[in-house]
Amino acid sequence: MDQETLSVEEVNRHVKLYLGVFAALLVLTAITVTVAFVDLGHGTNIGVALLIATAKASLVGLFFMHLKWERKSLHGLLLLTFFFFAGMIGLTVGGYWDTPNGTVHDRTPVEIQAIHHQSERSE
Amino acid sequence: MSTAEIQYIETPRPDTGLTNGKIGIWLFLASEVMLFGALFSAYVLLRVGAETWPMGRDVLNIWLALVNTVVLITSSVTMVLAWAALMKNNYSEHKKFLALTFLCGLIFLGIKAVEYGQKFSHDLFPSTNNFLAIYFVLTGLHGLHVLGGMIVMLYFLLFGRKNWVERPKMYTNRIENTGLYWHFVDLVWIFLFPVLYLL
């Protein structure tokens, strides 16, 4: 459906949809806050919160930003954006674990500092 | 029409099926995804690398942030209704919804200012610890985006009528593009709220 040429009836139908999405977003916000106070285990809490946030973001994107009715060329552009976004997050966060064995992450910062001091003294 | 006129701002370009303005704003939003994405990965790296990390809700005011979330969601609805009013040829209704959206932005920034004030009065600054550093950077950058959107809306509220009377289709597209940006700002907050305040 072309966004540029909607009839008044179609716009009115859209408006009803927007109000429905508004209600859904409010309900999902309430659920986010409620669930955050329930201890599901740290990882699960983070996962649930991000899952709900993604659902909310999808509602905003699909309906308020009209992606549901947009052209394929725009979807292609967004797919490319998502690819680069996921790549950036994956590489930077993944890089955290990509260190030689026994160097950084299996020692606490205090231990690392002690090693530094030791090497400074020996120099 | 002068030869220097930007093409396809009223009717879609045949090959892309989109107006140039819409392609432009979406490309800009794609770059914004990378900007905020980079800062989100900075947040993740800081957090997993930290020995201790505070629960957001122990340091920040979750209820003010919740009110702000509702304010921003509401502003997204009024923004899309402002565009829908133009599609129905109703300028006065459009102006009412655009003004409401602007007002929501103002309330959001007001509440944010109260939050920042509370932190500063308790000697909590970006230099205090990594959590507050990334909190102030992310919410500060987001706040600047809200301000930017409000400046565009104020421009249309003050000077938009002439454009609407002369070239209604062009004005409608400009409002739709403003809306796309505004919804993106809402979308970023949808992630910032749980990540910074709840987890």
Tab-separated table of C-alpha atoms in Angstrom, chain A:
chain	number	residue	atom	x	y	z
A	1	MET	CA	0.000	0.000	0.000
A	2	ASP	CA	1.547	3.274	-1.090
A	3	GLN	CA	1.924	5.725	1.784
A	4	GLU	CA	1.719	8.699	-0.569
A	5	THR	CA	-1.767	7.942	-1.880
A	6	LEU	CA	-3.992	6.754	0.966
A	7	SER	CA	-7.721	7.495	0.876
A	8	VAL	CA	-9.385	9.139	3.894
A	9	GLU	CA	-11.002	5.785	4.823
A	10	GLU	CA	-7.639	4.064	4.723
A	11	VAL	CA	-6.084	6.793	6.882
A	12	ASN	CA	-8.925	6.385	9.388
A	13	ARG	CA	-8.254	2.640	9.521
A	14	HIS	CA	-4.572	3.405	10.112
A	15	VAL	CA	-5.440	5.758	12.966
A	16	LYS	CA	-7.390	2.971	14.730
A	17	LEU	CA	-4.360	0.733	14.303
A	18	TYR	CA	-2.040	3.413	15.745
A	19	LEU	CA	-4.215	3.692	18.863
A	20	GLY	CA	-4.120	-0.104	19.253
A	21	VAL	CA	-0.318	-0.056	18.978
A	22	PHE	CA	-0.225	2.752	21.577
A	23	ALA	CA	-2.183	0.578	24.025
A	24	ALA	CA	0.083	-2.416	23.310
A	25	LEU	CA	3.203	-0.302	23.937
A	26	LEU	CA	1.832	0.868	27.299
A	27	VAL	CA	0.986	-2.707	28.341
A	28	LEU	CA	4.454	-3.938	27.294
A	29	THR	CA	6.081	-1.091	29.263
A	30	ALA	CA	4.122	-2.124	32.363
A	31	ILE	CA	5.210	-5.751	31.843
A	32	THR	CA	8.874	-4.691	31.442
A	33	VAL	CA	8.858	-2.881	34.793
A	34	THR	CA	6.938	-5.635	36.608
A	35	VAL	CA	9.179	-8.437	35.329
A	36	ALA	CA	12.334	-6.472	36.255
A	37	PHE	CA	11.323	-6.742	39.933
A	38	VAL	CA	10.820	-10.516	39.733
A	39	ASP	CA	14.063	-12.408	40.247
A	40	LEU	CA	14.274	-14.876	37.337
A	41	GLY	CA	18.036	-15.142	37.516
A	42	HIS	CA	20.268	-12.411	36.138
A	43	GLY	CA	20.603	-13.740	32.585
A	44	THR	CA	16.898	-14.495	32.192
A	45	ASN	CA	15.949	-11.024	33.477
A	46	ILE	CA	18.209	-9.413	30.858
A	47	GLY	CA	16.904	-11.716	28.113
A	48	VAL	CA	13.235	-11.038	28.926
A	49	ALA	CA	13.770	-7.262	29.111
A	50	LEU	CA	15.552	-7.206	25.742
A	51	LEU	CA	12.912	-9.467	24.189
A	52	ILE	CA	10.103	-7.118	25.275
A	53	ALA	CA	12.112	-4.071	24.113
A	54	THR	CA	12.586	-5.720	20.702
A	55	ALA	CA	8.836	-6.434	20.492
A	56	LYS	CA	8.093	-2.775	21.310
A	57	ALA	CA	10.665	-1.538	18.795
A	58	SER	CA	9.110	-3.807	16.129
A	59	LEU	CA	5.663	-2.335	16.799
A	60	VAL	CA	7.034	1.216	16.465
A	61	GLY	CA	8.943	0.329	13.283
A	62	LEU	CA	6.174	-1.654	11.592
A	63	PHE	CA	3.277	0.695	12.276
A	64	PHE	CA	4.415	4.197	13.314
A	65	MET	CA	7.312	4.174	10.829
A	66	HIS	CA	5.084	2.479	8.211
A	67	LEU	CA	7.547	-0.327	7.495
A	68	LYS	CA	4.640	-2.768	7.184
A	69	TRP	CA	3.508	-0.915	4.086
A	70	GLU	CA	6.862	0.203	2.682
A	71	ARG	CA	8.706	-0.727	-0.509
A	72	LYS	CA	11.118	-3.652	-0.777
A	73	SER	CA	13.980	-1.258	-1.609
A	74	LEU	CA	13.651	0.231	1.888
A	75	HIS	CA	13.503	-3.210	3.511
A	76	GLY	CA	16.726	-4.076	1.657
A	77	LEU	CA	18.401	-0.947	2.983
A	78	LEU	CA	17.369	-1.843	6.535
A	79	LEU	CA	18.562	-5.424	6.127
A	80	LEU	CA	21.984	-4.060	5.170
A	81	THR	CA	21.918	-1.748	8.199
A	82	PHE	CA	21.043	-4.663	10.460
A	83	PHE	CA	23.900	-6.703	8.982
A	84	PHE	CA	26.440	-3.967	9.779
A	85	PHE	CA	24.892	-3.315	13.203
A	86	ALA	CA	25.043	-7.009	14.140
A	87	GLY	CA	28.594	-7.189	12.783
A	88	MET	CA	29.711	-4.242	14.879
A	89	ILE	CA	28.122	-5.562	18.072
A	90	GLY	CA	29.378	-9.093	17.368
A	91	LEU	CA	32.958	-8.023	16.661
A	92	THR	CA	33.334	-5.612	19.572
A	93	VAL	CA	31.603	-7.774	22.161
A	94	GLY	CA	33.097	-10.965	20.730
A	95	GLY	CA	36.524	-9.338	20.914
A	96	TYR	CA	36.226	-9.349	24.682
A	97	TRP	CA	36.778	-13.106	24.796
A	98	ASP	CA	39.296	-13.156	21.965
A	99	THR	CA	42.427	-12.798	24.074
A	100	PRO	CA	45.383	-15.179	24.467
A	101	ASN	CA	44.888	-17.732	27.244
A	102	GLY	CA	45.863	-16.650	30.701
A	103	THR	CA	46.257	-12.974	29.908
A	104	VAL	CA	43.304	-10.896	30.920
A	105	HIS	CA	39.908	-12.299	31.755
A	106	ASP	CA	40.777	-15.208	33.998
A	107	ARG	CA	42.564	-12.803	36.339
A	108	THR	CA	40.849	-10.126	38.388
A	109	PRO	CA	41.918	-6.469	37.896
A	110	VAL	CA	43.642	-6.620	41.298
A	111	GLU	CA	45.755	-9.601	40.202
A	112	ILE	CA	46.619	-7.862	36.923
A	113	GLN	CA	47.716	-4.776	38.860
A	114	ALA	CA	49.912	-6.938	41.095
A	115	ILE	CA	51.564	-8.471	38.016
A	116	HIS	CA	52.200	-4.966	36.659
A	117	HIS	CA	53.825	-3.859	39.904
A	118	GLN	CA	55.970	-6.982	39.947
A	119	SER	CA	57.234	-6.447	36.403
A	120	GLU	CA	57.938	-2.777	37.148
A	121	ARG	CA	60.015	-3.732	40.179
A	122	SER	CA	62.005	-6.328	38.271
A	123	GLU	CA	62.918	-3.807	35.514
